[in-house]
Every structure is written in C-alpha cells, then in structure tokens.
C-alpha cells in the first residue's frame, strides 16, 4: 500500500500557462500536499531528475533540473512511514483538461 507519493514533477499549467519542474510529496494517509520552488522549462529543454534514498532509509532526496539551466531543484523529505519504499514511477502530470490548452 502507498503511504507517500514522492516525485520530481514536470507539469504544464501548475503555475500558469507554462511548463514547470518541481518536487512534490503527497501524503496518501493524511491528504497533505507539499511542493518545492518551481523552475520554468520550455519545449526542447532536456530535463533530468533523480530520487535517492538517504539517511539509512529515513529520508528521500529529490532532484529535478534542466541541462544548461540554473541550479536544479533539490529537496529532502523525511520518510515517516515504516513501510519500505519499493516502487518508482516517472510521471508527467497536471495536464490540462483538453489538448487545445497546450501551447
């Protein structure tokens, strides 16, 4: 069962009519949402991201950035659940309700 959704995110429309990258955490148990600062990206940018389990499994480091851009967004979140984190997914989300909304 999922406890937290911890993810670097590439989204369109999260901060207006633009693409942005940021880190986010959704708490499935309590419904809380946390997100980092955002950085604007444009079509053609090369985006990289990573998730690293740190502090003997007690925290997760998320990184997302664009090649040739300013410093990547780096976030560390404590893991409160006692359940091991075993699944990893890469998601592009926060999509508009219609393809006509994309630039």
PDB file of C-alpha atoms in Angstrom:
ATOM      1  CA  UNK A   1       0.000   0.000   0.000  1.00  0.00           C
ATOM      2  CA  UNK A   2       1.134   3.511  -0.781  1.00  0.00           C
ATOM      3  CA  UNK A   3       1.942   5.884   2.080  1.00  0.00           C
ATOM      4  CA  UNK A   4       3.510   8.850   0.306  1.00  0.00           C
ATOM      5  CA  UNK A   5       3.868   9.839  -3.309  1.00  0.00           C
ATOM      6  CA  UNK A   6       7.341  11.405  -3.567  1.00  0.00           C
ATOM      7  CA  UNK A   7       8.149  12.722  -7.001  1.00  0.00           C
ATOM      8  CA  UNK A   8      10.113  15.112  -9.172  1.00  0.00           C
ATOM      9  CA  UNK A   9       7.439  16.587 -11.496  1.00  0.00           C
ATOM     10  CA  UNK A  10       7.314  18.084 -14.981  1.00  0.00           C
ATOM     11  CA  UNK A  11       3.922  19.793 -15.300  1.00  0.00           C
ATOM     12  CA  UNK A  12       2.040  22.088 -17.630  1.00  0.00           C
ATOM     13  CA  UNK A  13      -0.336  24.574 -16.038  1.00  0.00           C
ATOM     14  CA  UNK A  14       0.794  24.215 -12.409  1.00  0.00           C
ATOM     15  CA  UNK A  15       1.981  27.849 -12.323  1.00  0.00           C
ATOM     16  CA  UNK A  16       0.012  29.453 -15.150  1.00  0.00           C
ATOM     17  CA  UNK A  17       0.225  28.711 -18.870  1.00  0.00           C
ATOM     18  CA  UNK A  18       3.749  27.324 -18.848  1.00  0.00           C
ATOM     19  CA  UNK A  19       5.734  24.164 -18.228  1.00  0.00           C
ATOM     20  CA  UNK A  20       7.447  23.899 -14.874  1.00  0.00           C
ATOM     21  CA  UNK A  21       9.582  21.460 -12.932  1.00  0.00           C
ATOM     22  CA  UNK A  22       9.458  20.963  -9.174  1.00  0.00           C
ATOM     23  CA  UNK A  23       9.457  18.326  -6.450  1.00  0.00           C
ATOM     24  CA  UNK A  24       6.322  17.218  -4.667  1.00  0.00           C
ATOM     25  CA  UNK A  25       5.084  14.932  -1.929  1.00  0.00           C
ATOM     26  CA  UNK A  26       1.511  13.784  -1.419  1.00  0.00           C
ATOM     27  CA  UNK A  27       0.577  12.079   1.856  1.00  0.00           C
ATOM     28  CA  UNK A  28      -1.913   9.340   0.987  1.00  0.00           C
ATOM     29  CA  UNK A  29      -2.841   8.814   4.643  1.00  0.00           C
ATOM     30  CA  UNK A  30      -3.499  12.431   5.661  1.00  0.00           C
ATOM     31  CA  UNK A  31      -4.122  14.045   2.277  1.00  0.00           C
ATOM     32  CA  UNK A  32      -1.418  16.679   2.727  1.00  0.00           C
ATOM     33  CA  UNK A  33       0.481  18.177  -0.214  1.00  0.00           C
ATOM     34  CA  UNK A  34       3.950  19.743  -0.197  1.00  0.00           C
ATOM     35  CA  UNK A  35       5.782  21.205  -3.174  1.00  0.00           C
ATOM     36  CA  UNK A  36       9.138  22.870  -3.713  1.00  0.00           C
ATOM     37  CA  UNK A  37      10.016  26.000  -5.630  1.00  0.00           C
ATOM     38  CA  UNK A  38       9.369  25.757  -9.363  1.00  0.00           C
ATOM     39  CA  UNK A  39      11.517  26.442 -12.408  1.00  0.00           C
ATOM     40  CA  UNK A  40      10.135  27.281 -15.835  1.00  0.00           C
ATOM     41  CA  UNK A  41      11.020  24.983 -18.738  1.00  0.00           C
ATOM     42  CA  UNK A  42      10.165  25.240 -22.428  1.00  0.00           C
ATOM     43  CA  UNK A  43       9.703  22.642 -25.168  1.00  0.00           C
ATOM     44  CA  UNK A  44      13.138  21.396 -26.218  1.00  0.00           C
ATOM     45  CA  UNK A  45      14.705  21.670 -22.753  1.00  0.00           C
ATOM     46  CA  UNK A  46      16.329  18.455 -21.565  1.00  0.00           C
ATOM     47  CA  UNK A  47      15.061  17.645 -18.086  1.00  0.00           C
ATOM     48  CA  UNK A  48      16.795  15.306 -15.638  1.00  0.00           C
ATOM     49  CA  UNK A  49      15.610  14.003 -12.284  1.00  0.00           C
ATOM     50  CA  UNK A  50      16.502  11.528  -9.580  1.00  0.00           C
ATOM     51  CA  UNK A  51      15.277  10.028  -6.327  1.00  0.00           C
ATOM     52  CA  UNK A  52      17.825   8.850  -3.768  1.00  0.00           C
ATOM     53  CA  UNK A  53      17.093   7.084  -0.503  1.00  0.00           C
ATOM     54  CA  UNK A  54      19.360   8.638   2.162  1.00  0.00           C
ATOM     55  CA  UNK A  55      19.949   8.698   5.918  1.00  0.00           C
ATOM     56  CA  UNK A  56      19.733   4.901   6.244  1.00  0.00           C
ATOM     57  CA  UNK A  57      16.317   4.866   4.595  1.00  0.00           C
ATOM     58  CA  UNK A  58      14.853   7.630   6.746  1.00  0.00           C
ATOM     59  CA  UNK A  59      14.702  10.316   4.027  1.00  0.00           C
ATOM     60  CA  UNK A  60      14.379  10.773   0.269  1.00  0.00           C
ATOM     61  CA  UNK A  61      16.312  13.295  -1.809  1.00  0.00           C
ATOM     62  CA  UNK A  62      14.550  14.525  -4.963  1.00  0.00           C
ATOM     63  CA  UNK A  63      16.370  16.368  -7.730  1.00  0.00           C
ATOM     64  CA  UNK A  64      14.944  17.875 -10.914  1.00  0.00           C
ATOM     65  CA  UNK A  65      16.581  20.329 -13.284  1.00  0.00           C
ATOM     66  CA  UNK A  66      17.268  21.173 -16.880  1.00  0.00           C
ATOM     67  CA  UNK A  67      20.549  20.800 -18.711  1.00  0.00           C
ATOM     68  CA  UNK A  68      22.314  24.141 -19.001  1.00  0.00           C
ATOM     69  CA  UNK A  69      19.884  25.751 -16.555  1.00  0.00           C
ATOM     70  CA  UNK A  70      20.435  27.277 -13.165  1.00  0.00           C
ATOM     71  CA  UNK A  71      20.880  25.032 -10.161  1.00  0.00           C
ATOM     72  CA  UNK A  72      18.473  22.085 -10.070  1.00  0.00           C
ATOM     73  CA  UNK A  73      15.674  21.963  -7.514  1.00  0.00           C
ATOM     74  CA  UNK A  74      16.926  19.727  -4.679  1.00  0.00           C
ATOM     75  CA  UNK A  75      14.570  18.698  -1.874  1.00  0.00           C
ATOM     76  CA  UNK A  76      14.932  16.311   1.049  1.00  0.00           C
ATOM     77  CA  UNK A  77      11.856  14.858   2.720  1.00  0.00           C
ATOM     78  CA  UNK A  78      11.753  12.707   5.848  1.00  0.00           C
ATOM     79  CA  UNK A  79      10.039   9.346   5.486  1.00  0.00           C
ATOM     80  CA  UNK A  80       7.651   8.807   8.369  1.00  0.00           C
ATOM     81  CA  UNK A  81       6.064   5.543   7.217  1.00  0.00           C
ATOM     82  CA  UNK A  82       7.603   2.299   8.421  1.00  0.00           C
ATOM     83  CA  UNK A  83       6.748   0.663   5.079  1.00  0.00           C
ATOM     84  CA  UNK A  84       9.677   0.115   2.690  1.00  0.00           C
ATOM     85  CA  UNK A  85       9.621   2.214  -0.482  1.00  0.00           C
ATOM     86  CA  UNK A  86       9.995  -0.293  -3.307  1.00  0.00           C
ATOM     87  CA  UNK A  87       8.242   1.159  -6.387  1.00  0.00           C
ATOM     88  CA  UNK A  88       9.440   4.004  -8.581  1.00  0.00           C
ATOM     89  CA  UNK A  89       7.376   5.741 -11.282  1.00  0.00           C
ATOM     90  CA  UNK A  90       8.182   8.692 -13.517  1.00  0.00           C
ATOM     91  CA  UNK A  91       5.072  10.782 -14.101  1.00  0.00           C
ATOM     92  CA  UNK A  92       4.225  13.757 -16.306  1.00  0.00           C
ATOM     93  CA  UNK A  93       1.042  15.191 -14.874  1.00  0.00           C
ATOM     94  CA  UNK A  94      -1.056  18.229 -14.037  1.00  0.00           C
ATOM     95  CA  UNK A  95      -2.198  18.085 -17.622  1.00  0.00           C
ATOM     96  CA  UNK A  96      -4.862  20.426 -18.975  1.00  0.00           C
ATOM     97  CA  UNK A  97      -8.371  19.075 -19.465  1.00  0.00           C
ATOM     98  CA  UNK A  98      -8.039  19.447 -23.232  1.00  0.00           C
ATOM     99  CA  UNK A  99      -5.144  19.184 -25.693  1.00  0.00           C
ATOM    100  CA  UNK A 100      -6.253  22.584 -27.052  1.00  0.00           C
ATOM    101  CA  UNK A 101      -4.889  24.126 -23.847  1.00  0.00           C
ATOM    102  CA  UNK A 102      -1.292  23.160 -24.677  1.00  0.00           C
ATOM    103  CA  UNK A 103       0.782  25.833 -26.453  1.00  0.00           C
TER     104      UNK A 103
END
